[in-house]
Structure formats: C-alpha cells, structure tokens
XYZ file of C-alpha atoms in Angstrom:
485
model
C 46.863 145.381 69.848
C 47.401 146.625 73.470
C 44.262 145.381 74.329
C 45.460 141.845 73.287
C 49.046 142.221 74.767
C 47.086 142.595 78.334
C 45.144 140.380 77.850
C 47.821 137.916 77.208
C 49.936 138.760 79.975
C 46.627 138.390 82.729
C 47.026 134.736 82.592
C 50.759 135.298 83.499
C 49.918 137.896 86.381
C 47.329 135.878 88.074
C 49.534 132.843 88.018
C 52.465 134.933 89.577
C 49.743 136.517 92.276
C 48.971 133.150 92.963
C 52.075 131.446 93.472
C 54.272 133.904 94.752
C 57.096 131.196 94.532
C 57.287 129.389 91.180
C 59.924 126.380 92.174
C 57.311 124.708 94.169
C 55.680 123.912 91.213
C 58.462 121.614 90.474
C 58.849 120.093 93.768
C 57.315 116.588 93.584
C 55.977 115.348 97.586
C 56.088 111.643 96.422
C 59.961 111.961 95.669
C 62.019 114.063 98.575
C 64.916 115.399 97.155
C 67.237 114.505 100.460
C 67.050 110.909 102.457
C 67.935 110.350 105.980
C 71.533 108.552 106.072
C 70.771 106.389 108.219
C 68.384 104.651 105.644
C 71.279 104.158 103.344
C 73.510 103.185 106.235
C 70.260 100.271 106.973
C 69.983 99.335 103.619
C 73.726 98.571 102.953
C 73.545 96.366 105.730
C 70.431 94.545 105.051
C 71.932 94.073 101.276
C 75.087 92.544 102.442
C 73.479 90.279 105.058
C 71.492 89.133 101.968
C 74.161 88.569 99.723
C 75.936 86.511 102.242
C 73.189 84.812 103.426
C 71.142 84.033 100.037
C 70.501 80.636 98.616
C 69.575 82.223 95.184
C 71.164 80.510 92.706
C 71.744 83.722 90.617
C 73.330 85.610 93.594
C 74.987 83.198 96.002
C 76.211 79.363 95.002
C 78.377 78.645 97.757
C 76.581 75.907 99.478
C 76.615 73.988 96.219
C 80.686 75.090 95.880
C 81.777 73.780 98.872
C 79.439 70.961 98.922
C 76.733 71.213 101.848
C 73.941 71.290 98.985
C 73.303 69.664 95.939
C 71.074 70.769 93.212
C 67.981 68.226 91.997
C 66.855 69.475 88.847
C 69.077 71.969 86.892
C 72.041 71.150 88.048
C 74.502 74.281 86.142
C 75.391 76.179 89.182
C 76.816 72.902 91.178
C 79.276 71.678 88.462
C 80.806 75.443 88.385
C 78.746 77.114 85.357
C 78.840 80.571 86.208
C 78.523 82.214 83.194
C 75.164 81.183 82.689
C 73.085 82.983 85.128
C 76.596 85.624 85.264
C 76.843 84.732 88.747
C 80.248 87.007 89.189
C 78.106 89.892 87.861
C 75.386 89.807 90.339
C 78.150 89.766 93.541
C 80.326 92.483 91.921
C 77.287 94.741 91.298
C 75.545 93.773 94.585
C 78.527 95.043 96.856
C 79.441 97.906 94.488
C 75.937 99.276 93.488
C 73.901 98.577 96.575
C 76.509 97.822 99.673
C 79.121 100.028 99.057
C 77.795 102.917 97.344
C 75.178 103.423 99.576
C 77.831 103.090 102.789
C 79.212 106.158 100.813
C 76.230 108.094 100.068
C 75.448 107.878 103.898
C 79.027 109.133 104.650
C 77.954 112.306 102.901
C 74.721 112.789 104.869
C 75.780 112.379 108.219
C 77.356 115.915 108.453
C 73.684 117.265 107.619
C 72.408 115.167 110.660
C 71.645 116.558 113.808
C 74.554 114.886 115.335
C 76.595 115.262 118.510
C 79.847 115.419 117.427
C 81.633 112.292 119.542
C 78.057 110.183 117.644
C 79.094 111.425 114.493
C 82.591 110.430 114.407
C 80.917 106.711 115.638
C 78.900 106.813 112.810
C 81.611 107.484 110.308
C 83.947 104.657 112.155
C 81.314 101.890 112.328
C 80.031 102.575 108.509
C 84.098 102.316 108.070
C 84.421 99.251 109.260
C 81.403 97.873 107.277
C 82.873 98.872 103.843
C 86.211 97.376 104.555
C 84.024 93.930 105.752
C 82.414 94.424 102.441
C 85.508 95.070 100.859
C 86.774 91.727 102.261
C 84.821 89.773 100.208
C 85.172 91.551 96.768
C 89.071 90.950 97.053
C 88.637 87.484 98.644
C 86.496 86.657 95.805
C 87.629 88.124 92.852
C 91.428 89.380 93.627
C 92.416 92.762 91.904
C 89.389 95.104 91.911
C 89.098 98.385 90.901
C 89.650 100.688 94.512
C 90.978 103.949 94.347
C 89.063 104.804 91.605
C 85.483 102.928 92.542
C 82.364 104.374 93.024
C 83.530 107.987 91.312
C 80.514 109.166 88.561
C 82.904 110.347 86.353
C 85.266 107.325 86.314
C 83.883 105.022 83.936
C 87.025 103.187 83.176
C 88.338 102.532 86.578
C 91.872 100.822 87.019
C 92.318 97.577 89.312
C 94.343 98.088 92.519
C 96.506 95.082 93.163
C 94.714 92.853 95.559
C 97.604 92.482 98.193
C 98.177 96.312 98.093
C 94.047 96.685 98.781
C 94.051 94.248 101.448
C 96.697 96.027 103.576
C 95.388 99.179 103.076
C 92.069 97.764 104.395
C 93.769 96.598 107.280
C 95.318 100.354 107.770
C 91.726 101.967 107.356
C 90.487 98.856 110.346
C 93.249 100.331 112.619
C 91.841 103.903 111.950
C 88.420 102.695 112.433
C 88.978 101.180 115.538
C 90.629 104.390 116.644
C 87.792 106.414 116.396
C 85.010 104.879 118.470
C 84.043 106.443 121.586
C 82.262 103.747 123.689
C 81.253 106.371 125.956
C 79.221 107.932 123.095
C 75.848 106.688 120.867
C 76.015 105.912 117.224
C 72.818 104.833 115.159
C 70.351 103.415 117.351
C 67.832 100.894 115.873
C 69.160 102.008 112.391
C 71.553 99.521 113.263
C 70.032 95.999 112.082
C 72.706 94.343 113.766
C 74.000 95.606 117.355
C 71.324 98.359 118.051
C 74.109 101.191 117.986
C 75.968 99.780 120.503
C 79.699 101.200 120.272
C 81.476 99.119 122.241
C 79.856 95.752 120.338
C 80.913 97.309 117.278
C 84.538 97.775 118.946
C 84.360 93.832 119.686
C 83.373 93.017 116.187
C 86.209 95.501 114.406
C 88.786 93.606 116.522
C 87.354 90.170 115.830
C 87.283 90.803 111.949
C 90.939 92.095 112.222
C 91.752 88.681 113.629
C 89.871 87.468 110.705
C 92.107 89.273 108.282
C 95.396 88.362 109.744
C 94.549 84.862 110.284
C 93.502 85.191 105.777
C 97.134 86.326 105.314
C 99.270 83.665 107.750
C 100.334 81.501 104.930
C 101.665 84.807 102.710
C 103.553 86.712 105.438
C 103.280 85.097 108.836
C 105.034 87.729 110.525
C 102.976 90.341 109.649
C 100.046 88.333 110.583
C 100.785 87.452 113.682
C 101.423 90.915 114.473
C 97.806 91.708 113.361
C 96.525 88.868 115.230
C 98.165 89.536 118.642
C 97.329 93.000 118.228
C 93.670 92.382 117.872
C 92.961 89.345 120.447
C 94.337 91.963 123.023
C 92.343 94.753 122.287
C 89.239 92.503 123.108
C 87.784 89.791 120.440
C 84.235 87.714 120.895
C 84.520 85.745 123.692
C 80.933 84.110 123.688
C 78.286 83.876 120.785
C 76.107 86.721 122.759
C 78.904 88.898 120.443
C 78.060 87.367 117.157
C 77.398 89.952 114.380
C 73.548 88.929 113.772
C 71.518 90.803 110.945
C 67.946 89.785 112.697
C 65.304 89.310 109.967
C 61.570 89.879 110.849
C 58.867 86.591 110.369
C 57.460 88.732 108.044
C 58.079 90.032 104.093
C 59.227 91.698 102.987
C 62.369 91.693 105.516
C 62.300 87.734 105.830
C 65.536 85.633 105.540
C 65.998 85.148 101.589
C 66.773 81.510 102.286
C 63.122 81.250 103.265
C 62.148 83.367 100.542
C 64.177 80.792 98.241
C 63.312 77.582 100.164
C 59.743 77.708 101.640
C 57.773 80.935 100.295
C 58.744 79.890 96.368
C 57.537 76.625 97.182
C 60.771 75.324 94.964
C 61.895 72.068 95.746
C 65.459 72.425 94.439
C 68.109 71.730 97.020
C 69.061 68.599 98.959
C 71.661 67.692 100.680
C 75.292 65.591 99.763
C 76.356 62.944 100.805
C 79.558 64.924 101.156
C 78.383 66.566 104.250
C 75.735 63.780 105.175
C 78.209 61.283 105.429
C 80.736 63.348 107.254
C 77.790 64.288 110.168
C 76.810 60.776 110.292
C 80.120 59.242 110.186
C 81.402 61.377 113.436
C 77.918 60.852 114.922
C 77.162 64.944 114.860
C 74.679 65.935 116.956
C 74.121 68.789 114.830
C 72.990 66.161 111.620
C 69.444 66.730 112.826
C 69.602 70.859 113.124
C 71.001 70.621 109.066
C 69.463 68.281 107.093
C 65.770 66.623 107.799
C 65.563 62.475 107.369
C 65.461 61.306 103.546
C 62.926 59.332 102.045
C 62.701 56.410 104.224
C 61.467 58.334 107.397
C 64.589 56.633 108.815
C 67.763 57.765 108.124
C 69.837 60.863 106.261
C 70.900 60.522 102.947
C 72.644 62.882 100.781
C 73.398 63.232 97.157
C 76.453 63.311 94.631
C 77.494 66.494 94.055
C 76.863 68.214 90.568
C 74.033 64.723 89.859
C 70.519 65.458 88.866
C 68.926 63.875 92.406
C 65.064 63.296 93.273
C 63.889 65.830 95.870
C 61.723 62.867 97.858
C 64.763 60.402 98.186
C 67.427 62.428 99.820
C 67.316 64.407 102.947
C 66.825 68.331 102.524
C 67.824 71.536 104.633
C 66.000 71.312 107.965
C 63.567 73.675 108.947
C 59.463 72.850 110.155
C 58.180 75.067 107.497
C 60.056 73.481 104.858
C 59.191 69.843 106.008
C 57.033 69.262 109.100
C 58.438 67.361 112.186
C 62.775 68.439 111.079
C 63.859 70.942 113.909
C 66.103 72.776 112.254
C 66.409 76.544 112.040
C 67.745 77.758 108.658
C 64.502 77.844 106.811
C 62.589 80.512 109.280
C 61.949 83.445 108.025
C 63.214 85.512 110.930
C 66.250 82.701 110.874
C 69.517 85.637 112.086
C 72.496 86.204 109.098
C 75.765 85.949 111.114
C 78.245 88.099 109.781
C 80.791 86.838 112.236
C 80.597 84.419 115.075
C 82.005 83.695 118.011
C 82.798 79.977 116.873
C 84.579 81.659 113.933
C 86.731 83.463 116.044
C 87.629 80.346 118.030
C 88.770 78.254 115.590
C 91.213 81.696 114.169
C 92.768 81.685 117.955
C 93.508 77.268 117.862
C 94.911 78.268 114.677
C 96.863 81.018 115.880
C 98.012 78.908 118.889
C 99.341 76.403 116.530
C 101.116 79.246 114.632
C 102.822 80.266 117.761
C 100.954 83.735 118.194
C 100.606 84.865 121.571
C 97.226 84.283 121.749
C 96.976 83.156 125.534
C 95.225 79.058 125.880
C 96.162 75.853 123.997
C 95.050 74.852 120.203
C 92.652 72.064 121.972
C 90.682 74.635 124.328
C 90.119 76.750 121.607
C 89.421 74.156 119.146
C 87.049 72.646 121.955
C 84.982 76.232 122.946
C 84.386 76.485 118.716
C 82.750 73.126 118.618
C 80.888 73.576 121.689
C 79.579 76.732 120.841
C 78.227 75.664 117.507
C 76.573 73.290 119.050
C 74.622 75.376 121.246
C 74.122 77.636 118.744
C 72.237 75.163 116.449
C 70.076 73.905 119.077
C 72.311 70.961 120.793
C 73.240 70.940 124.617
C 76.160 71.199 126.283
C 76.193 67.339 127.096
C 75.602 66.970 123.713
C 79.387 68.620 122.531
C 81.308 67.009 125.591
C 79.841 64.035 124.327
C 81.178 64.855 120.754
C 84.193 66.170 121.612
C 85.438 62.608 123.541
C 84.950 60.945 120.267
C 88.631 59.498 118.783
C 87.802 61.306 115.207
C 87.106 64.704 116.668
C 88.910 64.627 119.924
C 91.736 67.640 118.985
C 94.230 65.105 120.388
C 93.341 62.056 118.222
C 91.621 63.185 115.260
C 93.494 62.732 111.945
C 95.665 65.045 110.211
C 97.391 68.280 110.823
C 96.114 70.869 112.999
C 94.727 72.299 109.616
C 92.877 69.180 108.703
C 91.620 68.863 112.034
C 90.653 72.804 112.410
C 89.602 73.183 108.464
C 86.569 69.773 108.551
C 85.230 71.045 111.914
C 85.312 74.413 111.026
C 83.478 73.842 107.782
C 80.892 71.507 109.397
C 80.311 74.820 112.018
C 79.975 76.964 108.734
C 77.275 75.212 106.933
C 75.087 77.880 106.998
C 77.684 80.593 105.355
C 79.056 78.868 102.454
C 80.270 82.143 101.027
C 82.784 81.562 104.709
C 83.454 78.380 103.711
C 84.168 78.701 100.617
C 86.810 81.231 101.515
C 88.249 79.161 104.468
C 88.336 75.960 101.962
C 90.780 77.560 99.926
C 92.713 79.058 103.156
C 92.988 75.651 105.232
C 92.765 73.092 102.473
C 90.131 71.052 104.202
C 88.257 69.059 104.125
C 89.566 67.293 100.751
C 86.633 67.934 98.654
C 86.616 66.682 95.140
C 84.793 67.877 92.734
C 81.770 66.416 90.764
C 82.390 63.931 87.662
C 80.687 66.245 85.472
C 82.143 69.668 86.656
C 82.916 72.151 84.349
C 85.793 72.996 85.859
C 88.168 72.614 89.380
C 85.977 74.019 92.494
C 86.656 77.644 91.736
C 89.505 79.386 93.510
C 87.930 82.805 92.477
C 85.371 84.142 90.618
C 85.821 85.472 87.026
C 85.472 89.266 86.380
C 82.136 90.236 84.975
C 81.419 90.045 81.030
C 80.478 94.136 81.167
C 84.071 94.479 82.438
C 85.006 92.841 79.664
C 83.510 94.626 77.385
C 83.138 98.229 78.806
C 86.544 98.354 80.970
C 88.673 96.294 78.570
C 92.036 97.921 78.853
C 91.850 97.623 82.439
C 90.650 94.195 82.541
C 92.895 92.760 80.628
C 95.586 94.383 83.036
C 94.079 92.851 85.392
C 93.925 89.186 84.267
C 97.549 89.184 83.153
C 98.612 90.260 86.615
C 96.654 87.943 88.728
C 97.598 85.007 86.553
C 94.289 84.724 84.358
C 90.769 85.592 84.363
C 89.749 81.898 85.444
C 88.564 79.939 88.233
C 91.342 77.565 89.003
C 94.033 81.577 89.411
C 94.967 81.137 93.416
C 94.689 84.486 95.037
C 97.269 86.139 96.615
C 96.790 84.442 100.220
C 96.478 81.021 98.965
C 99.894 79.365 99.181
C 98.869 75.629 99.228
C-alpha cells in the first residue's frame, strides 16, 4: 500500500519540481489580463466617429431623416420605421457599450500608466470632455437617459435622470474639464485619432462644443445661454477649419470611413439623392452641388428623388465620390474621407446666431453668417471666388435672403451639414429650417426623438415607463426639452 501511495504522489512531485509556480499554468499569452488605456481611450473615439459618421441603415438614418438621401429599394428607414431594424437600440448600445464604457474603463487605467502627473490630469480632462460630447447626443436624441446610475455592473435596473437636469450637469463637468488642461503639458500622443495629443487643440474644441451647448439651450433659458456662450467665445473658440475636430480614417480596412464601407466596398447601390436637397443646391446655384451629389442619368444635369419613394439607382443623381462613380469629384465616398466631430463652419453659424440673440459675441450676424458659408466651401473643394460669388446672390445674400435670421441661418447651415445628418437632424429641430415635409407614405412626423429601446422595455420596465410619462411619451413626434417651436 505504501508502495502505491508513492507512487501516486511521484506524478504530483515531479510536476511541482517542474513548475515551481503553478498559476502560470493558468495564464493564457493569447489573452493579457491588463490593456493599455490608451487603446480603450482610441477605440471610444474611433466608435463614436463611426456612429456619427455611418451611412448604415441599421446604425445611423439621418441623411434619409433630414432629407439629403433617399432610399431606392427598401425604402423602411426613410418613411421613419425604426422598429424594424431597432434602430434606437443600436445608438443607445453603441454609445453606452462601446463609447462610453470604454471612456470609463480607460479612466481606471491611466493611474497604472507611467504618467507624469500634469499628462495625467490631461488625459483624464480630454477623455472628460469626450464622454460629455458623447453624452450630448444620447440626451439630444433620446431625452431622459439613465445617468447617475449608467455603466455600474451591478445596476441592472438603472433609473432615468431628467434630461434638462443631465444636460446642465454636463455643462458643469465641461467647465471642470476645461479647468484642468495644462497646455504646457502632453496628453496621449498618436493615441489620439483626432488632434495628435495636442492640449491646447483640445482646449479650442472644449470651448467650441460649450458654445455648441449653449447655443442647444437659447430657446429654453436664453439667459443662461448666453452666459455659456459669452463665456466660451472668450476663452478661445475655432476660428478657422485648421481647428476642426477630424477623426482621420486610413485608405485602408479595416480603419476606412464606414460610408465607403457602406457605399463603394459593399458594392450596394442603395442611396440617391432628393430632390429636397437637389433642388435647393440647384435652385441657389451652389457651387458645392457638384462636391455632393454626381450628375443623374442623363450625363447632364442633377436630379434627386421624393423622399420615402422606391427610386431607380441609374435615373437620379447619387453621393459624389470617383470610386463610387467615375468622373464626380466629390469626397464623401473615400475611404480615408475625415469624420468631423465639430467644425469651424459649425461654430460660425452658432456666433451669427448668437449675434442675432444679442450675446456679446464681438462681429455682425452677416460676417459670421458669411465666414460659415465661405468656409464650407473651401472645405468641400470650392474656391474662394467661388463663395464671394455665392454669397452676392439675392437668395443667400444674409441681407436679402428670405425669412428670419433662423430661416436664413437654419437652410444654409443644413446645406453646410450634409455630410453629418445626425447634426442636422439635431439643428432641424433647434432652428426649424429648412421647412421639410415629410414623405406621403411616412409612418409617422420626421421624428423629434428616438424611441427608447424594446430591451428597456422589457428588462427596465418600471423605469421606463417613468420615463415616458415624464417626457411626454415614448414616441417620435415628444419635443425634447430644448425644442420650444
């Protein structure tokens, strides 16, 4: 019996003579078990420059919402069907899941990093900023979210924070954000996608989105917006498009632009454009017609189709880009084609706004409104000639073009944002203009919102249905908070 005890236990004693330590046994070299944050903090970026930018009809519909694109075969997503595809799901889990949780996850790391203290504290203010732009857009989009108790493991139930209450604490975190950058000190390097670590850019950009939040609020409390407002233009805004917040996408996969991936590599052939925007570009003579939308059918003119109508792919004109059709000269389908997160246009047309609003702002309405046009001009390709040219005309001219200062701001500005409809869409509902009107066979009005997801509805009822009552419904046509008109 002894004999076959020791022998038993031999196995055991070689092993241990072996492998003095046991746990690396478990250790697997194909799966580390700690990630550099500055992947995360990459990654978040990259997602949310996708999201925005994306012409995937299950992630990102807001070309075909506000009207610069029309759909040519399955025609759901332009007459407002989002339940189909569960559009609202793929946005809420998008910034939740992959923007914002992994902002938060690299939060965590950056202590572990190597870090000079004054870089750190950078770090933690720029990735800041980024969840409260990513923030933006959930509340923008959907109105109360769930906030104070998000991305916590153990919260699987988590209430909704009134949006209005959300939106002015993100404006208190921006302040604190903005606080905290050193431009004297470093940050991430070429981990950052979109101004190579550069502090004092990132200082620009925090001011410029601050503008961006008053100027969402002016019709809800205008004094507290122009406060915001005045406060950011003079701590130092964009003052040329060399600031614009560019993710820069490489000519090659897998880190293309996804509107390439959608447009050219799928070899789909399922967006043209409308006549809504079409006829608008033509009708003002834009020289940017060219840069959007290639010629139709005819090899002689541009042509665009009704909203929400089945429409033939040859016969209309599509989004311009050489790969996409030979000969067109536009820039959107390239596969290294920038995302802007902000631009510099943007910020122009906030500060004619703001002018007209009687915020200290410094210039008139017209110079502002003028420097927006001109620099989405050049931005698309045009020359300068080209937007003096434009700007003379009676229908664009600031001083002669129809309407309010709102009408006149909202159609240029959404003619400068036809390549973020996700923008557009948000300041559509903000400005009022232009008067779109939507397709014959819609489902319902052009959404105001987005509805909450159907797992909310299922798996977070109590909350949900909190949440509905106090926005005013869990439907498209609910305004949000800081839509008055």
């Amino acid at each position: 019996m002894k004999k076959l005890l020791l022998l038993g236990f031999l196995p055991v004693i070689m092993l241990v003579a072996c492998h003095k330590d046991l746990t690396s046994i478990n250790v697997d070299p194909k799966s580390p078990l700690s990630y550099p944050s500055r992947a995360f903090f990459t990654s978040a970026q990259k997602e949310m420059a996708d999201l925005l930018t994306s012409s995937n009809v299950n992630d990102n519909i807001f070309r075909l919402v506000v009207q610069y694109w029309n759909e040519t075969t399955y025609t759901d997503e332009a007459n407002f069907d989002l339940g189909t595809r569960q559009i609202p799901r793929q946005i809420w889990n998008g910034i939740y899941r992959d923007v914002l949780r992994d902002f938060k996850e690299a939060k965590k790391l950056y202590p572990n990093d190597a870090n000079n203290p004054n870089d750190l504290k950078n770090q933690m203010a720029i990735t800041e900023i980024m969840e409260i732009y990513a923030w933006y857009y959930l509340v923008t989009t959907f109105g109360n979210v769930p906030y104070t108790e998000s991305l916590d493991a153990l919260q699987t139930q988590p209430k909704y924070d009134d949006q209005k209450t959300v939106f002015l604490d993100l404006l208190t975190r921006l302040d604190a954000a903005i606080a905290n950058l050193d431009v004297s000190g470093e940050s991430f390097g070429s981990a950052d996608i979109i101004y190579s670590g550069d502090v004092a850019s990132w200082k620009k950009f925090a001011n410029s989105f601050k503008l961006k939040m008053g100027m969402t609020i002016a019709d809800d409390d205008n004094t507290k917006a122009k406060a915001i407002v005045e406060s950011a233009v003079a701590a130092g805004v964009f003052t040329s498009s060399a600031d614009n917040a560019s993710f820069k996408y490489l000519p090659i996969p897998p880190n293309t632009n996804p509107v390439w991936v959608d447009l050219v590599q799928s070899g789909r052939k399922d967006f043209v454009g409308t006549n809504t925007a079409v006829n608008k570009l033509k009708a003002l003579g834009d020289p940017r017609l060219p840069y959007y939308f290639t010629l139709d059918g005819t090899g002689a003119d541009y042509s665009g189709a009704t909203p929400g109508a089945s429409s033939n792919y040859a016969t209309f004109s599509k989004p311009s880009g050489p790969l996409l059709v030979p000969g067109s000269i536009g820039k959107i389908t390239n596969p290294d084609n920038p995302a802007l997160l902000m631009s510099y246009d943007e910020v122009e047309f906030y500060l004619a706004e703001a002018v007209e609003r009687n915020y200290s702002v410094g210039g008139t309405a017209m110079e502002h409104y003028n420097k927006a046009i001109t620099a989405s001009i050049l931005y698309w390709g045009g020359s300068a000639a080209d937007a003096a040219a434009y700007l003379l005309k009676p229908a664009v001219n600031y001083l002669t073009a129809t309407g309010t200062y709102k009408q006149k701001i909202g159609e240029q500005k959404w003619l400068a944002l036809y390549n973020r409809g996700w923008e557009s869409w948000i300041e559509w509902r903000r400005l009022d203009f232009p008067a779109l009107v939507k397709p014959p066979t819609a489902q319902s009005v052009i959404p105001l919102r987005f509805t909450y997801t159907v797992p909310e509805q299922n798996l977070n009822k109590a909350n949900y249905d909190a949440a509905a009552a106090a926005i005013g419904g869990d439907v498209v046509a609910t305004k949000l908070f800081w839509d008055k008109n």
